[in-house]
Coordinates of C-alpha atoms in Angstrom, one line a residue:
M88 CA 47.7 28.7 -10.1
P89 CA 46.9 25.5 -8.0
L90 CA 45.0 27.9 -5.8
R91 CA 43.7 29.6 -8.1
A92 CA 42.4 26.5 -9.9
S93 CA 40.5 25.1 -6.7
R94 CA 38.8 28.1 -5.8
P95 CA 35.8 27.1 -8.1
S96 CA 35.7 24.0 -6.5
W97 CA 35.5 24.8 -3.1
G98 CA 32.4 27.3 -4.4
S99 CA 30.6 24.6 -6.3
S100 CA 31.2 22.3 -3.1
S101 CA 30.3 24.9 -0.9
S102 CA 26.9 25.7 -2.9
G103 CA 26.1 22.1 -2.7
C104 CA 26.8 21.7 0.9
W105 CA 24.0 25.1 1.4
G106 CA 21.4 23.3 -1.2
V107 CA 21.7 19.9 0.7
L108 CA 20.7 21.9 3.8
A109 CA 18.2 24.1 2.7
S110 CA 16.8 20.8 1.2
A111 CA 17.1 18.8 4.3
I112 CA 15.0 21.9 6.2
V113 CA 12.3 21.7 4.0
L114 CA 12.3 18.2 4.4
V115 CA 11.8 18.3 8.1
L116 CA 9.1 21.4 8.1
S117 CA 5.5 20.1 8.7
R118 CA 2.6 20.3 5.9
R119 CA 1.6 23.8 7.0
A120 CA 4.8 25.0 7.7
L121 CA 5.9 24.0 4.5
F122 CA 2.5 25.4 2.7
K123 CA 3.7 28.8 4.4
F124 CA 7.1 28.7 3.2
Y125 CA 5.9 28.2 -0.8
T126 CA 3.4 31.2 -0.4
I127 CA 6.7 32.7 1.0
S128 CA 8.6 31.4 -1.8
M129 CA 6.2 32.2 -4.6
A130 CA 5.3 36.0 -3.1
L131 CA 9.0 36.4 -3.7
V132 CA 9.0 35.2 -7.5
I133 CA 6.1 37.7 -7.4
A134 CA 8.0 40.5 -6.5
A135 CA 11.3 39.7 -8.5
T136 CA 8.8 39.2 -11.9
S137 CA 7.6 43.3 -11.1
V138 CA 10.6 44.4 -10.9
L139 CA 11.9 42.8 -13.8
I140 CA 9.0 43.8 -15.8
N141 CA 9.4 47.4 -15.2
Y142 CA 13.0 47.6 -16.2
Y143 CA 12.5 45.6 -18.9
T144 CA 9.9 47.8 -20.1
T145 CA 11.9 51.3 -19.5
L146 CA 15.2 49.6 -21.3
H147 CA 13.3 48.9 -24.4
S148 CA 11.4 51.9 -24.2
N149 CA 14.5 54.0 -25.0
L150 CA 15.3 54.4 -28.7
N151 CA 19.0 54.5 -28.3
S152 CA 19.4 51.5 -26.2
P153 CA 21.4 48.7 -28.1
Y154 CA 19.5 46.3 -26.1
R155 CA 16.4 47.4 -27.5
L156 CA 14.7 44.5 -29.4
L157 CA 11.0 45.5 -29.3
D158 CA 9.0 49.0 -30.3
L159 CA 7.6 49.7 -26.8
S160 CA 7.4 53.5 -27.4
P161 CA 4.7 55.2 -25.1
S162 CA 2.6 56.6 -28.1
G163 CA 0.9 52.9 -28.6
S164 CA -1.7 53.6 -25.8
S165 CA -2.7 49.8 -26.2
L166 CA 0.0 49.1 -23.9
W167 CA -0.3 50.9 -20.8
A168 CA -3.6 49.1 -19.9
P169 CA -1.8 45.6 -20.2
L170 CA 1.5 46.9 -18.0
I171 CA -1.2 48.5 -15.8
V172 CA -3.6 45.1 -14.9
L173 CA -0.3 42.7 -14.8
Q174 CA 1.1 45.3 -12.5
L175 CA -2.0 45.5 -10.2
I176 CA -2.2 41.3 -10.4
F177 CA 1.5 40.9 -9.2
G178 CA 0.2 43.4 -6.4
I179 CA -2.6 41.9 -5.4
G180 CA -0.9 38.6 -5.5
F181 CA 2.2 39.9 -3.1
I182 CA -0.2 41.2 -0.6
T183 CA -2.5 38.2 -0.5
L184 CA 0.4 35.6 -0.4
L185 CA 2.5 37.7 2.5
E186 CA -1.0 38.4 4.6
I187 CA -0.2 42.2 4.5
D188 CA -2.3 44.7 6.4
S189 CA -4.1 46.9 4.3
V190 CA -2.7 50.1 5.3
Y191 CA 0.7 48.8 3.6
S192 CA -0.9 47.0 1.0
H193 CA -2.6 49.9 -0.9
L194 CA 1.3 51.6 -0.3
I195 CA 2.8 48.5 -1.9
I196 CA 0.3 48.8 -5.2
V197 CA 1.4 52.1 -5.5
N198 CA 5.0 51.4 -5.6
M199 CA 4.5 49.1 -7.9
L200 CA 2.6 51.4 -10.0
V201 CA 4.7 54.0 -10.3
P202 CA 7.2 53.3 -13.1
V203 CA 4.4 52.4 -15.0
V204 CA 3.2 56.0 -15.2
G205 CA 6.5 57.4 -15.2
F206 CA 6.8 55.2 -18.8
I207 CA 3.0 56.7 -19.5
V208 CA 4.0 60.0 -18.9
D209 CA 7.0 59.7 -20.9
L210 CA 9.6 61.0 -18.3
P211 CA 12.9 61.0 -19.4
I212 CA 15.0 58.0 -19.2
E213 CA 17.0 58.6 -16.3
V214 CA 14.3 59.4 -14.4
Q215 CA 12.3 56.0 -15.5
E216 CA 15.5 54.1 -14.2
T217 CA 15.3 56.1 -10.8
L218 CA 11.9 55.4 -10.4
D219 CA 12.3 51.8 -11.1
I220 CA 15.6 51.6 -8.8
I221 CA 13.7 53.1 -6.0
S222 CA 10.2 50.9 -6.6
G223 CA 12.7 47.8 -6.6
L224 CA 14.6 48.7 -3.5
L225 CA 11.5 49.5 -1.7
L226 CA 9.8 46.3 -2.4
A227 CA 13.1 44.5 -1.3
I228 CA 13.3 46.6 2.3
Y229 CA 9.6 46.0 3.1
T230 CA 9.6 41.7 1.9
T231 CA 13.6 41.8 4.0
V232 CA 11.3 43.0 6.9
C233 CA 8.3 40.8 6.7
L234 CA 10.6 37.7 6.5
S235 CA 12.6 39.3 9.5
L236 CA 9.4 39.5 11.5
R237 CA 8.6 35.8 10.3
F238 CA 11.6 34.0 11.2
K239 CA 11.5 33.8 14.9
W240 CA 8.1 31.6 13.5
F241 CA 10.5 30.0 11.1
Y242 CA 12.9 28.9 13.8
Y243 CA 10.9 27.7 16.2
S244 CA 8.8 25.7 13.4
T245 CA 11.8 23.9 12.2
K246 CA 13.2 23.0 15.3
Y247 CA 10.0 21.8 16.6
T248 CA 9.9 19.4 13.6
F249 CA 13.5 18.4 14.1
L250 CA 12.6 17.6 18.0
L251 CA 9.8 15.3 16.6
L252 CA 12.0 13.6 14.0
K253 CA 14.3 12.6 16.8
H254 CA 12.1 11.1 18.7
M255 CA 10.4 8.9 16.1
Y256 CA 13.9 8.0 15.5
Q257 CA 14.5 7.0 19.3
V258 CA 11.2 5.2 19.5
Y259 CA 10.6 3.7 16.3
G260 CA 13.6 3.3 14.5
V261 CA 14.8 5.3 11.2
Q262 CA 12.8 3.4 8.7
V263 CA 9.7 4.5 10.3
M264 CA 10.7 8.2 10.1
L265 CA 12.3 7.8 6.1
E266 CA 8.7 6.4 5.6
D267 CA 7.0 9.4 7.1
A268 CA 8.9 11.6 5.7
W269 CA 8.2 10.0 2.0
K270 CA 4.8 10.1 2.9
K271 CA 4.4 13.7 3.8
I272 CA 6.5 15.0 0.9
H273 CA 5.3 13.0 -1.8
F274 CA 8.3 12.0 -3.4
P275 CA 6.7 9.8 -6.3
D276 CA 4.2 12.1 -7.0
V277 CA 6.6 15.1 -7.0
L278 CA 9.1 13.3 -9.5
R279 CA 6.0 12.4 -11.7
V280 CA 4.9 16.0 -11.9
F281 CA 8.8 17.4 -12.9
W282 CA 9.0 14.6 -15.3
L283 CA 6.0 15.3 -17.1
T284 CA 6.6 19.0 -16.7
R285 CA 9.9 19.0 -18.4
L286 CA 8.7 16.5 -21.1
A287 CA 5.7 18.5 -21.9
T288 CA 8.3 21.8 -22.3
Q289 CA 10.6 20.1 -24.2
A290 CA 7.7 18.9 -26.6
V291 CA 6.5 22.3 -27.0
F292 CA 9.8 23.8 -27.8
L293 CA 10.6 20.8 -30.3
V294 CA 7.9 21.3 -31.7
Y295 CA 8.0 25.1 -32.6
A296 CA 11.7 24.4 -33.7
V297 CA 10.6 22.3 -36.1
K298 CA 7.7 24.3 -37.3
L299 CA 9.8 27.3 -37.7
A300 CA 12.7 24.9 -39.7
N301 CA 9.7 24.1 -41.8
A302 CA 8.8 27.5 -42.8
S303 CA 12.2 28.7 -43.2
A304 CA 12.3 25.9 -46.0
G305 CA 8.8 26.4 -47.2
E306 CA 7.0 23.5 -46.3
A307 CA 3.7 24.9 -44.7
A308 CA 2.7 21.9 -43.0
S309 CA -0.1 21.8 -40.4
F310 CA 1.2 18.7 -39.0
L311 CA 4.0 17.0 -38.4
S312 CA 5.4 14.3 -40.8
W313 CA 5.3 10.4 -39.4
S314 CA 9.6 10.7 -39.5
E315 CA 9.5 14.0 -37.8
F316 CA 7.4 12.7 -35.1
W317 CA 9.4 9.6 -34.3
E318 CA 12.5 11.4 -34.6
L319 CA 11.1 13.9 -31.8
V320 CA 9.9 11.1 -29.5
C321 CA 13.0 9.4 -29.7
H322 CA 14.7 12.9 -28.8
L323 CA 12.3 13.4 -26.0
I324 CA 12.6 9.5 -24.6
I325 CA 16.9 9.8 -24.7
S326 CA 16.1 13.3 -22.7
G327 CA 14.0 11.7 -20.4
C328 CA 16.9 9.5 -18.5
D329 CA 19.5 11.8 -18.9
S330 CA 21.0 11.8 -15.4
T331 CA 19.9 10.1 -12.2
L332 CA 17.0 12.4 -11.3
T333 CA 15.4 12.3 -14.8
V334 CA 15.9 8.5 -14.2
L335 CA 13.6 8.3 -11.0
G336 CA 11.3 10.8 -13.1
M337 CA 10.8 7.9 -15.5
S338 CA 10.4 5.3 -12.6
A339 CA 7.6 7.6 -11.2
V340 CA 5.5 7.5 -14.7
I341 CA 6.2 4.0 -15.0
S342 CA 5.1 3.4 -11.5
S343 CA 1.5 5.3 -12.3
I344 CA 1.2 3.2 -15.3
A345 CA 1.9 -0.3 -13.8
H346 CA -0.1 0.3 -11.0
Y347 CA -3.3 1.3 -12.7
L348 CA -2.7 -1.7 -15.5
G349 CA -2.8 -4.1 -12.2
L350 CA -5.9 -2.3 -10.5
G351 CA -7.2 -3.1 -14.0
I352 CA -6.2 -6.7 -14.8
L353 CA -7.5 -7.7 -11.0
A354 CA -10.6 -5.9 -11.7
F355 CA -10.9 -7.9 -14.8
I356 CA -10.1 -11.1 -13.5
G357 CA -12.5 -10.9 -10.2
S358 CA -9.2 -10.8 -7.4
T359 CA -9.8 -8.9 -4.0
E360 CA -6.0 -9.7 -2.9
E361 CA -4.5 -7.0 -1.5
E362 CA -0.6 -8.2 -2.1
D363 CA -1.7 -8.4 -5.7
K364 CA -1.8 -4.5 -5.7
R365 CA 2.4 -4.1 -5.4
L366 CA 2.7 -4.3 -9.5
G367 CA 3.1 -0.6 -9.2
F368 CA 6.3 -0.9 -6.4
V369 CA 8.0 -3.8 -8.2
A370 CA 7.9 -2.0 -11.6
P371 CA 9.9 1.3 -11.2
V372 CA 11.9 -0.9 -8.6
L373 CA 13.2 -3.0 -11.1
F374 CA 13.3 -0.6 -14.2
F375 CA 15.4 1.7 -11.6
I376 CA 17.9 -1.2 -10.9
L377 CA 18.2 -2.2 -14.6
A378 CA 19.2 1.6 -15.4
L379 CA 21.6 1.0 -12.5
Q380 CA 23.4 -2.0 -13.6
T381 CA 23.2 -0.9 -17.8
G382 CA 24.4 2.9 -16.6
L383 CA 22.0 4.4 -18.5
S384 CA 22.5 8.2 -17.8
G385 CA 25.8 7.8 -18.7
L386 CA 25.7 6.5 -22.4
K387 CA 26.0 8.5 -25.5
P388 CA 21.7 9.4 -26.6
E389 CA 21.7 6.5 -29.7
E390 CA 23.6 4.0 -27.0
R391 CA 20.6 5.2 -24.4
L392 CA 18.2 4.8 -26.7
I393 CA 19.1 1.2 -27.5
R394 CA 20.0 0.4 -24.1
L395 CA 16.6 1.6 -22.7
C396 CA 15.0 -0.6 -25.5
R397 CA 16.3 -3.4 -24.0
N398 CA 15.7 -2.6 -20.7
M399 CA 11.8 -2.0 -21.3
C400 CA 11.6 -5.4 -22.9
L401 CA 13.2 -7.1 -20.1
L402 CA 10.6 -5.1 -17.6
L403 CA 7.8 -6.2 -19.9
T404 CA 8.3 -10.0 -19.1
A405 CA 9.0 -9.5 -15.3
I406 CA 5.3 -7.4 -15.8
L407 CA 4.3 -10.6 -17.6
H408 CA 5.3 -13.0 -14.5
F409 CA 3.7 -10.9 -12.5
I410 CA 0.3 -10.7 -13.9
H411 CA 1.1 -14.7 -14.2
G412 CA 1.5 -14.5 -10.3
M413 CA -1.9 -12.6 -10.2
T414 CA -4.1 -14.9 -12.0
D415 CA -2.7 -18.4 -11.1
P416 CA -4.3 -18.4 -7.6
V417 CA -7.4 -17.3 -9.1
L418 CA -7.6 -19.8 -11.6
M419 CA -6.8 -22.4 -9.0
S420 CA -9.7 -21.2 -6.7
L421 CA -12.0 -21.2 -9.2
S422 CA -10.9 -25.0 -10.4
A423 CA -11.1 -26.5 -6.9
S424 CA -14.3 -24.6 -5.8
H425 CA -16.3 -26.1 -9.1
V426 CA -17.6 -23.1 -10.1
S427 CA -19.5 -23.6 -13.2
S428 CA -20.2 -19.9 -14.3
F429 CA -18.5 -19.2 -17.6
R430 CA -18.3 -16.0 -16.8
R431 CA -16.1 -16.3 -13.9
H432 CA -13.7 -18.4 -15.8
F433 CA -13.9 -16.9 -18.9
P434 CA -11.6 -13.5 -18.0
V435 CA -9.1 -15.1 -16.1
L436 CA -8.4 -18.1 -19.1
L437 CA -8.3 -15.3 -21.6
V438 CA -5.6 -13.4 -19.3
S439 CA -3.6 -17.0 -19.2
V440 CA -4.0 -17.5 -23.0
F441 CA -2.2 -13.7 -23.6
L442 CA 0.0 -14.7 -20.9
F443 CA 1.1 -17.7 -23.1
V444 CA 1.4 -16.0 -26.9
L445 CA 3.1 -12.5 -26.3
P446 CA 5.6 -13.7 -25.0
I447 CA 6.1 -16.0 -28.3
L448 CA 5.1 -13.0 -30.2
L449 CA 7.7 -11.3 -28.0
S450 CA 10.5 -13.6 -29.4
C451 CA 9.6 -14.4 -32.9
V452 CA 10.2 -10.3 -33.2
L453 CA 13.3 -9.9 -31.7
W454 CA 14.9 -13.1 -33.2
Q455 CA 13.7 -11.4 -36.5
Y456 CA 15.5 -8.0 -36.1
Y457 CA 18.3 -8.8 -33.4
A458 CA 21.2 -11.2 -33.7
L459 CA 22.0 -14.0 -30.6
N460 CA 23.6 -11.7 -27.8
T461 CA 23.1 -12.0 -23.8
W462 CA 20.0 -9.8 -24.0
L463 CA 18.6 -11.7 -26.5
F464 CA 18.9 -15.0 -24.9
A465 CA 18.2 -13.3 -21.1
V466 CA 14.7 -11.9 -23.1
T467 CA 14.2 -15.6 -24.5
A468 CA 14.6 -17.4 -21.7
F469 CA 11.8 -15.4 -19.4
C470 CA 9.3 -15.4 -22.3
V471 CA 9.9 -19.6 -22.2
E472 CA 9.4 -19.9 -18.3
L473 CA 6.1 -17.2 -18.6
C474 CA 5.1 -20.0 -21.5
L475 CA 6.1 -23.2 -19.2
K476 CA 4.3 -21.6 -16.0
V477 CA 0.8 -21.2 -17.7
V478 CA 1.0 -24.2 -19.3
V479 CA 1.5 -25.4 -15.9
S480 CA -1.3 -23.8 -14.4
L481 CA -3.3 -24.6 -17.4
T482 CA -2.6 -28.1 -16.9
V483 CA -3.7 -28.1 -13.1
Y484 CA -6.9 -26.2 -14.1
T485 CA -7.8 -28.8 -16.6
L486 CA -6.9 -31.1 -13.7
F487 CA -9.5 -29.9 -10.8
M488 CA -12.4 -29.3 -13.8
I489 CA -12.2 -32.9 -14.3
D490 CA -12.0 -33.7 -10.9
G491 CA -15.2 -31.5 -9.8
H492 CA -16.8 -33.4 -12.9
Y493 CA -17.4 -36.4 -11.6
S494 CA -18.9 -37.3 -8.2
V495 CA -16.4 -39.7 -7.2
V496 CA -13.0 -39.0 -5.3
W497 CA -10.0 -39.1 -7.4
E498 CA -7.4 -40.1 -5.1
K499 CA -4.8 -39.8 -7.5
L500 CA -5.1 -36.0 -8.2
D501 CA -3.1 -34.8 -5.7
D502 CA 0.1 -37.0 -7.2
Y503 CA -0.6 -35.6 -10.1
V504 CA -0.9 -32.0 -9.9
Y505 CA 2.5 -32.6 -7.5
Y506 CA 4.1 -34.4 -10.4
V507 CA 3.1 -31.6 -13.4
R508 CA 4.2 -28.7 -10.4
S509 CA 6.8 -30.8 -10.0
T510 CA 8.1 -30.5 -13.5
G511 CA 7.6 -26.9 -13.5
S512 CA 9.6 -26.3 -10.7
I513 CA 12.8 -28.5 -11.7
I514 CA 12.7 -26.7 -15.5
E515 CA 12.2 -23.0 -13.3
F516 CA 15.0 -23.9 -11.6
I517 CA 17.4 -25.2 -14.9
F518 CA 16.4 -21.6 -16.2
G519 CA 17.5 -20.3 -13.1
I520 CA 21.0 -21.9 -13.4
I521 CA 21.2 -20.8 -16.9
M522 CA 20.5 -17.3 -16.0
F523 CA 23.0 -17.3 -13.8
G524 CA 25.5 -18.2 -16.0
N525 CA 24.2 -15.9 -18.5
G526 CA 24.5 -12.9 -16.2
A527 CA 27.9 -14.3 -15.0
Y528 CA 29.3 -14.1 -18.5
T529 CA 27.6 -10.3 -19.0
M530 CA 29.6 -9.5 -15.9
M531 CA 32.6 -11.1 -17.0
F532 CA 33.0 -10.1 -20.8
E533 CA 30.9 -7.1 -21.4
S534 CA 29.6 -4.9 -18.4
G535 CA 31.1 -5.7 -15.1
S536 CA 29.7 -3.6 -12.4
K537 CA 29.3 -3.8 -8.1
I538 CA 25.4 -3.5 -8.9
R539 CA 25.2 -6.2 -11.6
A540 CA 27.7 -8.1 -8.8
C541 CA 24.8 -8.1 -6.2
M542 CA 22.0 -8.5 -8.5
M543 CA 23.8 -11.9 -9.7
C544 CA 24.3 -12.8 -5.4
L545 CA 20.1 -11.8 -4.9
H546 CA 19.5 -14.5 -8.0
A547 CA 21.6 -17.2 -7.2
Y548 CA 19.7 -17.1 -3.3
F549 CA 16.3 -16.2 -3.8
N550 CA 16.1 -18.1 -7.0
I551 CA 18.3 -21.1 -6.9
Y552 CA 19.2 -21.6 -3.3
L553 CA 15.7 -21.2 -1.6
Q554 CA 13.8 -23.0 -4.9
A555 CA 15.9 -25.6 -4.4
K556 CA 15.4 -25.9 -0.6
N557 CA 11.7 -25.1 -0.3
G558 CA 11.5 -28.4 -3.5
W559 CA 13.6 -30.6 -1.9
K560 CA 11.7 -29.8 1.6
T561 CA 8.4 -30.4 -0.1
F562 CA 9.3 -33.7 -1.7
M563 CA 10.3 -35.0 1.7
N564 CA 7.3 -33.8 3.5
R565 CA 5.4 -36.2 1.0
R566 CA 7.6 -39.2 1.4
T567 CA 7.1 -38.8 4.9
A568 CA 3.5 -38.3 4.7
V569 CA 3.3 -41.3 2.4
K570 CA 5.1 -43.3 4.6
K571 CA 3.4 -42.8 7.1
I572 CA -0.5 -43.7 5.7
N573 CA 0.9 -46.8 4.5
S574 CA 1.4 -47.8 7.9
L575 CA -2.0 -47.3 9.0
P576 CA -4.4 -49.7 8.7
E577 CA -6.8 -49.6 6.3
V578 CA -10.3 -50.9 6.2
K579 CA -11.9 -51.8 3.1
V580 CA -15.2 -51.0 2.0
T581 CA -17.4 -53.8 1.1
E582 CA -21.1 -54.0 -0.6
D583 CA -22.5 -55.9 2.6
G584 CA -21.2 -53.8 5.4
E585 CA -19.9 -50.4 4.5
I586 CA -18.3 -48.0 7.4
D587 CA -21.0 -45.7 9.1
D588 CA -19.7 -42.8 9.5
V589 CA -17.5 -39.9 7.0
C590 CA -14.3 -38.4 6.5
A591 CA -14.0 -35.8 9.5
I592 CA -12.1 -33.9 7.1
C593 CA -14.1 -33.3 3.9
Y594 CA -17.2 -34.7 5.6
Q595 CA -17.8 -37.4 2.2
E596 CA -18.7 -40.7 2.9
F597 CA -16.1 -43.9 2.5
R598 CA -16.9 -45.4 -0.8
T599 CA -13.8 -47.9 -1.3
S600 CA -11.4 -47.5 1.8
A601 CA -10.3 -45.8 5.0
R602 CA -7.1 -45.1 6.9
V603 CA -7.9 -45.8 10.7
T604 CA -5.3 -43.8 12.7
P605 CA -4.1 -44.9 16.4
C606 CA -6.5 -42.9 17.9
H607 CA -9.6 -44.8 15.6
H608 CA -10.7 -41.9 13.6
Y609 CA -11.7 -43.2 10.1
F610 CA -10.3 -40.4 7.0
H611 CA -9.9 -40.8 3.5
A612 CA -5.9 -41.5 2.7
L613 CA -5.9 -38.6 0.5
C614 CA -7.4 -36.3 3.3
L615 CA -5.6 -37.6 5.8
R616 CA -2.1 -37.3 3.6
K617 CA -3.2 -33.7 2.7
W618 CA -3.6 -32.8 6.6
L619 CA 0.1 -34.8 7.4
Y620 CA 1.7 -32.5 5.1
I621 CA 1.2 -29.5 7.5
Q622 CA 1.3 -31.5 11.1
D623 CA 1.6 -35.1 12.6
T624 CA -1.7 -35.3 14.6
C625 CA -4.8 -36.2 14.5
P626 CA -7.5 -33.6 13.0
M627 CA -10.2 -35.1 15.5
C628 CA -8.1 -35.6 18.8
H629 CA -4.6 -33.7 18.2
Q630 CA -3.3 -36.9 19.3
K631 CA 0.3 -37.8 17.1
V632 CA -0.4 -40.4 14.4
Y633 CA 2.9 -42.1 15.8
M634 CA 1.9 -42.7 19.3
E635 CA 4.0 -44.6 22.3
D636 CA 3.0 -48.3 23.0
E637 CA 2.0 -46.9 26.5
A638 CA -0.2 -44.4 25.1
K639 CA -1.5 -46.8 22.4
E640 CA -2.7 -49.2 25.1
T641 CA -4.9 -46.4 27.0
T642 CA -6.4 -45.1 23.9
S643 CA -10.0 -45.9 23.4
F644 CA -11.7 -47.2 20.8
S645 CA -14.0 -44.6 18.9
N646 CA -15.1 -43.4 15.9
N647 CA -15.4 -40.0 14.8
N648 CA -18.5 -39.3 16.2
G649 CA -16.6 -40.3 20.1
V650 CA -18.8 -43.5 20.7
A651 CA -17.2 -46.4 20.7
V652 CA -17.0 -48.9 18.0
P653 CA -19.9 -51.4 17.7
N654 CA -18.8 -53.6 14.5
E655 CA -17.3 -56.4 15.7
E656 CA -15.7 -57.7 12.1
V657 CA -14.1 -54.1 12.5
G658 CA -12.7 -54.9 16.1
Q659 CA -11.5 -58.7 15.0
D660 CA -9.5 -57.0 12.0
L661 CA -8.0 -55.1 14.6
V662 CA -7.3 -57.9 16.6
D663 CA -6.3 -60.4 13.9
G664 CA -4.1 -57.8 12.1
E665 CA -3.5 -54.3 13.1
P666 CA -1.3 -54.7 15.9
E667 CA 1.4 -56.6 13.1
R668 CA 0.4 -53.8 10.9
E669 CA 1.8 -50.8 12.8
L670 CA 4.8 -53.1 14.0
D671 CA 5.8 -53.8 10.6
G672 CA 4.9 -50.4 9.2
H673 CA 6.3 -48.6 12.1
D674 CA 9.1 -45.7 10.8
L675 CA 11.9 -46.2 13.0
S676 CA 14.2 -42.8 13.5
E677 CA 17.8 -42.5 13.1
E678 CA 18.5 -43.3 16.5
E679 CA 16.2 -45.7 16.8
S680 CA 17.7 -47.6 14.0
T681 CA 20.9 -47.5 15.8
D682 CA 20.5 -49.5 18.9
G683 CA 21.7 -52.5 19.7
D684 CA 20.0 -55.8 19.5
E685 CA 19.2 -56.4 23.1
E686 CA 17.0 -53.3 22.8
E687 CA 15.1 -54.6 19.8
W688 CA 14.6 -57.9 21.7
T689 CA 12.9 -55.8 24.9
A690 CA 11.0 -53.9 22.0
E691 CA 9.4 -57.0 20.5
Q692 CA 8.3 -58.2 24.0
H693 CA 7.1 -55.2 24.9
H694 CA 5.2 -55.2 21.8
S695 CA 3.9 -58.9 22.5
N696 CA 2.5 -57.9 26.3
A697 CA 1.0 -55.0 24.4
E698 CA -0.7 -57.2 21.7
E699 CA -2.1 -59.9 24.6
E700 CA -3.5 -56.8 26.7
L701 CA -4.7 -55.6 24.0
I702 CA -6.6 -58.5 22.6
H703 CA -8.1 -59.4 26.6
E704 CA -9.4 -55.8 26.5
L705 CA -11.1 -56.5 23.4
D706 CA -12.8 -59.7 24.4
N707 CA -13.8 -57.9 27.8
L708 CA -15.7 -55.6 25.4
R709 CA -17.5 -58.4 23.5
D710 CA -18.7 -60.3 26.6

């Protein structure tokens, strides 16, 4: 008994291995070889269909046959012509696909028509069955001979493709090899066609079944009622995700929809960024991960429909977040470039308003029909976070538009923008922690799985750790830049004496004040601070803003135009106060702050000598 029980499993496993082997062979074939493989397969299907039709006709033409379902007696001459035309079509298709010579092609067509002729002349049933068997055997023998003659080509083609893939793996790695195979077989397109074809076939049969049920009940309605239509759609959706393969097919369909949706939004807002076209990749991956995480294909039909709707709500919020990521750079570029065209601003503002209103409506509808649970809490948190992002973007957009309305440089603009964005980032960080706690509660008390645990780890790393790290790094960079700016000397612009120069970063005149670097170049404080966020060098001469004392002694006095400073008042101001301000504002590092008193006294003596030499050089310049 155990031996008998183990045989079916061995047979199923062996058939599965043969299926995997055949799939692997088809996968490694080149496009030309794959096309020939499909043509040969189609020819085999046509030959089998021709033989089955002949046998079916013979079987049902027998009046005493227990399998007789239709009246196919040869007395009706209207049946002869369709059978002859059908066999001619099958014969021409078989010859064309296998590229058979003209001599043998006539014999094949005659071989297919012989059973039909026996049916027309009303031969005995035994003779007709014999003709069907002989015709099928001859067709099978000829097909086997054709395949055996082409087996050598098939073998060498497969071997060549295998060696090519092996060389690609050794040179470029497995990633490039998989990408090449993915592009060659068009895997998403195949899944998409499979899922849509399966859905259409099921829809046709279900509609036909509903029509028959209505006809038997005496209802002769030409269209389905709303309840029948809704039940039909629900059944199709449930059956559309009943296995991993169908979930992949649905993901491919979602990919196509998301891709064209992203392209439409990009065209509407006027964006040309290539990275924003990834919505067709992000949406299906997220849907498939949610399906695996919730075990969608293994649920009961009713539970599967509910879980699918919940996953779709989560997917919708993720798509809205991605769309906000597409619109935010366009919104910032329009406000920063001070574009006044209403036609350029209106589409982006309309999409931003839509991104603010739709999450609110979605949350209100869900809270009205569902009780509070972990899923509803997650959707609501994502909606609130999206609304917060939209408010932050519109606030920054408004600040830049106000700055562009006035011609005076708004030095506090960068601070206000930073305050708004940092506030939004802090709240978003808090929401990330809350969502991590919600996921931990779901994993421990509702539905824990390895996929959910992996997703929580990724969420903790990307949305919590990296966000906190980048936020702290930005804060420290700003703090360091502000300290550096405050340590530089400031030249006030008075009514009598203005600075005869422009800022080397923004090319605007100095209206109130300017900051002077140790290399004696003039900049706006705001412009220089933005530059110092990136690197600690002068934008003009690329010398460090904090220079050693020996370098300060040899630094030539020049303005942004590269000539000596002629203004004596500025020079006197540098003589009177600049060395002391540079000394007082000097940002000591940790190692310098831990030096002893003797080193500090030596440094003070060195600075005093440097002051005397600097004053002496300025006196020589005046003389």
